[in-house]
Amino acid sequence: MTIHEILNQYRSILNTRFDLFINESKPYILLITVTFTFIFIGYKVMKSMADPDEKIGRDTLLRPVLTLMAVTLYIPLVKLFLFDTVNILTDIIKQGAYRVTGRSPAAFDQAFQRAITHVQGTGADGNGVYDILQINPFLELFHIIIYFIASVVDGYMLLRQLLMIFIYYVLGIFVLPFSLVISNERVLKSWFFGFLSVLLWEPILTIMKVIIILLPVESTEFTNVLLSVAFQIIMILMILKVPQFANLLVDPESGNRFGNRTGSVLKGVPGKIMGKLKAK
């Protein structure tokens, strides 16, 4: 079975079981929501009575009502606004990927595996990448580990995404009532955009696969054959950064933090170089 067939089978099983779990928990969640609603409204009323300038706004009644409706219709709302929407985006990106690379879905995944696990094995006598790595058992073991990681990194990201999707899916039904707790309003926003970010891993991963497939990795002959190993490591690291790229789409602050962190690192490089030169 391919990784996508396994994931589809797992997702079907988890969808059925977790829908049942949520439906069984819903009466208790509604009871919690009603309890928090009374506390929320009571807090607002007491605050307005203590402070004449504090008025009871529409938010006092609107938020609890919308929360109760969201708990009642939780499963269809999540499937409509998150699962179905991202599935449409994923299908669009996959179709574009297959057209750009000129490959079928199965051939697309095979081309990605060939590209990310390929290293340049040829060179002058005794200078091939395998000749160099076999000089030292540690280097040979290191190369085997890199090859293993490259072979499973795609499946690792998709399996990790699958597990996180259902963690967010179950947590959402509990997040709704707890968003009524005073000063805890942002928890619903954090859950929604966190869930959306996890769902976006697959389309972003597909885009990165297209980039790797389109690069002429197998036909490139590096002057230093070890550069092909370095390139393989770079591709692995880029795949592992998929969650970070997904966060950039749903959280602008993540993009600012990423840019600031990169900038600070680059600014620090000249200073470190100058410090080492002075030390010499």
Short mmCIF file of C-alpha atoms in Angstrom, two decimals:
data_model
loop_
_atom_site.label_atom_id
_atom_site.label_comp_id
_atom_site.label_asym_id
_atom_site.label_seq_id
_atom_site.Cartn_x
_atom_site.Cartn_y
_atom_site.Cartn_z
CA MET A 1 0.00 0.00 0.00
CA THR A 2 1.21 3.51 -0.80
CA ILE A 3 1.44 6.15 1.92
CA HIS A 4 -1.63 7.92 0.54
CA GLU A 5 -3.70 4.72 0.56
CA ILE A 6 -2.65 4.07 4.16
CA LEU A 7 -3.49 7.64 5.18
CA ASN A 8 -6.90 7.50 3.49
CA GLN A 9 -7.67 4.24 5.30
CA TYR A 10 -6.55 5.66 8.66
CA ARG A 11 -8.44 8.90 8.10
CA SER A 12 -11.66 7.04 7.28
CA ILE A 13 -11.38 4.97 10.47
CA LEU A 14 -10.55 7.96 12.66
CA ASN A 15 -13.29 10.11 11.13
CA THR A 16 -15.95 7.54 11.97
CA ARG A 17 -14.68 6.89 15.49
CA PHE A 18 -14.05 10.50 16.42
CA ASP A 19 -17.42 11.64 15.07
CA LEU A 20 -18.98 9.05 17.39
CA PHE A 21 -16.77 10.24 20.27
CA ILE A 22 -17.79 13.87 19.72
CA ASN A 23 -21.49 13.00 19.47
CA GLU A 24 -21.28 11.03 22.71
CA SER A 25 -19.52 13.92 24.46
CA LYS A 26 -21.79 16.64 23.10
CA PRO A 27 -24.47 16.54 25.87
CA TYR A 28 -21.79 17.05 28.52
CA ILE A 29 -20.10 19.78 26.47
CA LEU A 30 -23.45 21.57 26.12
CA LEU A 31 -23.89 21.39 29.90
CA ILE A 32 -20.43 22.92 30.38
CA THR A 33 -21.25 25.59 27.80
CA VAL A 34 -24.50 26.52 29.57
CA THR A 35 -22.62 26.73 32.89
CA PHE A 36 -19.96 29.01 31.42
CA THR A 37 -22.71 31.05 29.74
CA PHE A 38 -24.36 31.83 33.09
CA ILE A 39 -20.98 32.72 34.58
CA PHE A 40 -20.10 34.90 31.58
CA ILE A 41 -23.43 36.78 31.58
CA GLY A 42 -23.40 37.08 35.39
CA TYR A 43 -19.90 38.56 35.29
CA LYS A 44 -20.93 41.12 32.67
CA VAL A 45 -24.08 42.08 34.63
CA MET A 46 -22.22 42.45 37.93
CA LYS A 47 -19.50 44.49 36.23
CA SER A 48 -22.10 46.88 34.74
CA MET A 49 -23.82 47.23 38.11
CA ALA A 50 -20.55 48.03 39.85
CA ASP A 51 -19.46 50.52 37.20
CA PRO A 52 -22.16 52.82 35.71
CA ASP A 53 -19.92 53.56 32.71
CA GLU A 54 -19.71 49.85 31.87
CA LYS A 55 -22.58 48.88 29.57
CA ILE A 56 -23.85 45.46 28.62
CA GLY A 57 -23.17 45.17 24.92
CA ARG A 58 -24.54 42.85 22.29
CA ASP A 59 -21.47 40.67 22.76
CA THR A 60 -22.78 39.59 26.18
CA LEU A 61 -25.66 37.64 24.63
CA LEU A 62 -24.39 37.10 21.11
CA ARG A 63 -21.23 35.19 22.05
CA PRO A 64 -22.97 32.59 24.24
CA VAL A 65 -25.70 32.04 21.65
CA LEU A 66 -23.17 31.58 18.83
CA THR A 67 -21.09 29.27 21.02
CA LEU A 68 -24.10 27.07 21.80
CA MET A 69 -24.96 26.91 18.09
CA ALA A 70 -21.34 26.04 17.22
CA VAL A 71 -21.26 23.22 19.80
CA THR A 72 -24.57 21.82 18.49
CA LEU A 73 -23.42 21.95 14.83
CA TYR A 74 -19.74 21.31 15.51
CA ILE A 75 -19.10 18.41 13.11
CA PRO A 76 -20.78 19.88 9.98
CA LEU A 77 -19.25 23.32 10.65
CA VAL A 78 -15.70 21.92 10.95
CA LYS A 79 -16.13 19.83 7.82
CA LEU A 80 -17.54 22.79 5.86
CA PHE A 81 -15.16 25.56 6.92
CA LEU A 82 -11.97 23.53 7.42
CA PHE A 83 -11.90 20.03 5.91
CA ASP A 84 -13.86 20.66 2.70
CA THR A 85 -12.28 24.06 2.03
CA VAL A 86 -8.70 22.82 2.41
CA ASN A 87 -9.49 19.64 0.44
CA ILE A 88 -10.55 21.79 -2.52
CA LEU A 89 -7.30 23.77 -2.27
CA THR A 90 -5.27 20.54 -1.99
CA ASP A 91 -6.95 19.05 -5.09
CA ILE A 92 -6.26 22.22 -7.09
CA ILE A 93 -2.57 22.21 -6.12
CA LYS A 94 -2.19 18.48 -6.81
CA GLN A 95 -3.73 18.76 -10.26
CA GLY A 96 -1.41 21.65 -11.03
CA ALA A 97 1.55 19.63 -9.74
CA TYR A 98 0.71 16.64 -11.96
CA ARG A 99 0.33 18.89 -15.02
CA VAL A 100 3.54 20.84 -14.40
CA THR A 101 5.64 17.72 -13.86
CA GLY A 102 3.80 15.69 -16.53
CA ARG A 103 3.35 12.72 -14.22
CA SER A 104 0.50 10.66 -12.81
CA PRO A 105 -0.06 10.66 -9.02
CA ALA A 106 1.90 7.41 -8.56
CA ALA A 107 4.73 8.51 -10.87
CA PHE A 108 4.80 11.91 -9.12
CA ASP A 109 5.55 10.33 -5.73
CA GLN A 110 8.13 7.98 -7.28
CA ALA A 111 9.89 10.91 -8.96
CA PHE A 112 10.03 12.75 -5.64
CA GLN A 113 11.51 9.71 -3.87
CA ARG A 114 14.16 9.29 -6.58
CA ALA A 115 15.11 12.96 -6.41
CA ILE A 116 15.36 13.27 -2.63
CA THR A 117 17.30 10.02 -2.15
CA HIS A 118 19.69 10.53 -5.08
CA VAL A 119 23.37 11.27 -4.51
CA GLN A 120 26.06 11.60 -7.14
CA GLY A 121 27.93 8.32 -7.09
CA THR A 122 30.36 8.94 -9.92
CA GLY A 123 33.62 10.83 -10.02
CA ALA A 124 37.29 10.34 -10.67
CA ASP A 125 38.86 7.05 -9.52
CA GLY A 126 38.51 6.89 -5.76
CA ASN A 127 36.63 10.21 -5.65
CA GLY A 128 33.05 9.01 -6.00
CA VAL A 129 30.76 9.82 -3.12
CA TYR A 130 30.61 6.17 -2.02
CA ASP A 131 34.41 5.86 -2.24
CA ILE A 132 34.82 8.92 -0.02
CA LEU A 133 32.21 7.86 2.53
CA GLN A 134 33.59 4.34 2.85
CA ILE A 135 36.93 5.68 4.03
CA ASN A 136 35.43 6.29 7.44
CA PRO A 137 32.76 4.00 8.97
CA PHE A 138 31.24 7.02 10.74
CA LEU A 139 30.75 8.86 7.45
CA GLU A 140 29.24 5.75 5.88
CA LEU A 141 26.80 5.39 8.82
CA PHE A 142 25.97 9.09 8.55
CA HIS A 143 25.13 8.66 4.87
CA ILE A 144 22.93 5.64 5.61
CA ILE A 145 21.03 7.68 8.22
CA ILE A 146 20.54 10.53 5.74
CA TYR A 147 19.28 8.10 3.11
CA PHE A 148 16.84 6.58 5.61
CA ILE A 149 15.50 9.99 6.67
CA ALA A 150 15.13 11.08 3.04
CA SER A 151 13.20 7.90 2.25
CA VAL A 152 10.62 8.42 5.01
CA VAL A 153 10.47 12.22 5.46
CA ASP A 154 7.43 12.55 3.17
CA GLY A 155 5.48 9.83 4.97
CA TYR A 156 6.61 11.16 8.35
CA MET A 157 5.15 14.61 7.64
CA LEU A 158 1.85 13.19 6.38
CA LEU A 159 1.47 10.77 9.30
CA ARG A 160 2.29 13.52 11.76
CA GLN A 161 -0.28 15.74 10.06
CA LEU A 162 -2.91 13.01 10.32
CA LEU A 163 -2.43 12.62 14.08
CA MET A 164 -2.41 16.37 14.71
CA ILE A 165 -5.57 16.87 12.64
CA PHE A 166 -7.56 14.61 14.91
CA ILE A 167 -6.04 16.09 18.06
CA TYR A 168 -7.27 19.51 16.90
CA TYR A 169 -10.57 17.99 15.81
CA VAL A 170 -11.35 16.63 19.27
CA LEU A 171 -9.97 19.63 21.15
CA GLY A 172 -12.22 21.99 19.20
CA ILE A 173 -15.43 20.79 20.88
CA PHE A 174 -13.82 21.61 24.26
CA VAL A 175 -12.30 24.89 23.09
CA LEU A 176 -15.73 26.35 22.29
CA PRO A 177 -17.12 26.42 25.85
CA PHE A 178 -13.76 27.42 27.36
CA SER A 179 -13.66 30.44 25.03
CA LEU A 180 -16.46 31.88 27.22
CA VAL A 181 -14.12 32.03 30.19
CA ILE A 182 -13.23 35.65 30.91
CA SER A 183 -9.80 36.66 29.47
CA ASN A 184 -9.67 33.37 27.54
CA GLU A 185 -11.35 34.66 24.38
CA ARG A 186 -8.32 34.18 22.12
CA VAL A 187 -8.23 30.41 22.63
CA LEU A 188 -10.85 29.93 19.89
CA LYS A 189 -8.84 31.99 17.41
CA SER A 190 -5.65 30.11 18.29
CA TRP A 191 -7.40 26.75 17.82
CA PHE A 192 -8.95 27.70 14.47
CA PHE A 193 -5.76 29.05 12.88
CA GLY A 194 -3.67 26.24 14.39
CA PHE A 195 -6.06 23.68 12.89
CA LEU A 196 -6.02 25.47 9.53
CA SER A 197 -2.22 25.57 9.59
CA VAL A 198 -1.99 21.79 10.13
CA LEU A 199 -4.45 21.14 7.29
CA LEU A 200 -2.28 23.24 4.96
CA TRP A 201 0.75 20.99 5.42
CA GLU A 202 -0.21 18.67 2.55
CA PRO A 203 -0.68 21.33 -0.17
CA ILE A 204 2.55 23.07 0.86
CA LEU A 205 4.36 19.72 0.87
CA THR A 206 3.06 19.10 -2.66
CA ILE A 207 4.48 22.45 -3.81
CA MET A 208 7.87 21.58 -2.34
CA LYS A 209 7.76 18.18 -4.07
CA VAL A 210 7.20 19.95 -7.39
CA ILE A 211 10.26 22.13 -6.80
CA ILE A 212 12.43 19.10 -5.98
CA ILE A 213 11.13 17.09 -8.97
CA LEU A 214 11.69 19.95 -11.43
CA LEU A 215 15.29 20.43 -10.31
CA PRO A 216 17.63 18.27 -12.47
CA VAL A 217 19.04 16.52 -9.41
CA GLU A 218 19.84 13.20 -11.08
CA SER A 219 21.54 14.75 -14.10
CA THR A 220 23.58 17.38 -12.23
CA GLU A 221 27.27 16.56 -11.91
CA PHE A 222 28.82 18.46 -9.03
CA THR A 223 32.55 19.18 -9.17
CA ASN A 224 32.69 18.08 -5.54
CA VAL A 225 30.51 14.99 -5.30
CA LEU A 226 29.88 15.61 -1.59
CA LEU A 227 27.80 18.63 -2.61
CA SER A 228 25.10 16.19 -3.72
CA VAL A 229 24.94 14.89 -0.14
CA ALA A 230 24.73 18.48 1.14
CA PHE A 231 21.93 19.18 -1.35
CA GLN A 232 20.09 16.09 -0.11
CA ILE A 233 20.33 17.36 3.49
CA ILE A 234 19.01 20.77 2.40
CA MET A 235 15.99 19.15 0.73
CA ILE A 236 15.25 17.14 3.90
CA LEU A 237 15.47 20.27 6.07
CA MET A 238 13.14 22.16 3.72
CA ILE A 239 10.55 19.36 3.94
CA LEU A 240 10.76 19.46 7.74
CA LYS A 241 10.05 23.21 7.63
CA VAL A 242 6.60 22.66 6.09
CA PRO A 243 4.79 23.45 9.41
CA GLN A 244 6.67 26.75 9.63
CA PHE A 245 5.70 27.70 6.07
CA ALA A 246 2.06 26.82 6.84
CA ASN A 247 2.14 29.12 9.88
CA LEU A 248 3.24 32.00 7.64
CA LEU A 249 -0.06 31.74 5.74
CA VAL A 250 -2.37 31.89 8.76
CA ASP A 251 -0.36 34.01 11.21
CA PRO A 252 1.30 37.20 9.87
CA GLU A 253 3.22 37.54 13.14
CA SER A 254 4.95 34.23 12.39
CA GLY A 255 6.25 35.74 9.16
CA ASN A 256 7.55 38.79 11.02
CA ARG A 257 9.22 36.64 13.67
CA PHE A 258 10.75 34.40 10.98
CA GLY A 259 12.08 37.42 9.08
CA ASN A 260 13.42 39.10 12.21
CA ARG A 261 15.10 35.88 13.37
CA THR A 262 16.73 35.37 9.96
CA GLY A 263 17.81 38.99 9.84
CA SER A 264 19.32 38.88 13.32
CA VAL A 265 21.28 35.75 12.41
CA LEU A 266 22.63 37.34 9.23
CA LYS A 267 23.50 40.55 11.06
CA GLY A 268 25.43 38.58 13.65
CA VAL A 269 27.58 36.72 11.11
CA PRO A 270 29.90 39.65 10.16
CA GLY A 271 30.44 40.46 13.85
CA LYS A 272 31.40 36.87 14.63
CA ILE A 273 33.82 36.79 11.68
CA MET A 274 35.45 40.06 12.74
CA GLY A 275 35.71 38.80 16.34
CA LYS A 276 37.54 35.67 15.18
CA LEU A 277 39.90 37.71 12.97
CA LYS A 278 40.77 40.01 15.86
CA ALA A 279 41.38 37.02 18.10
CA LYS A 280 43.91 35.72 15.59
#
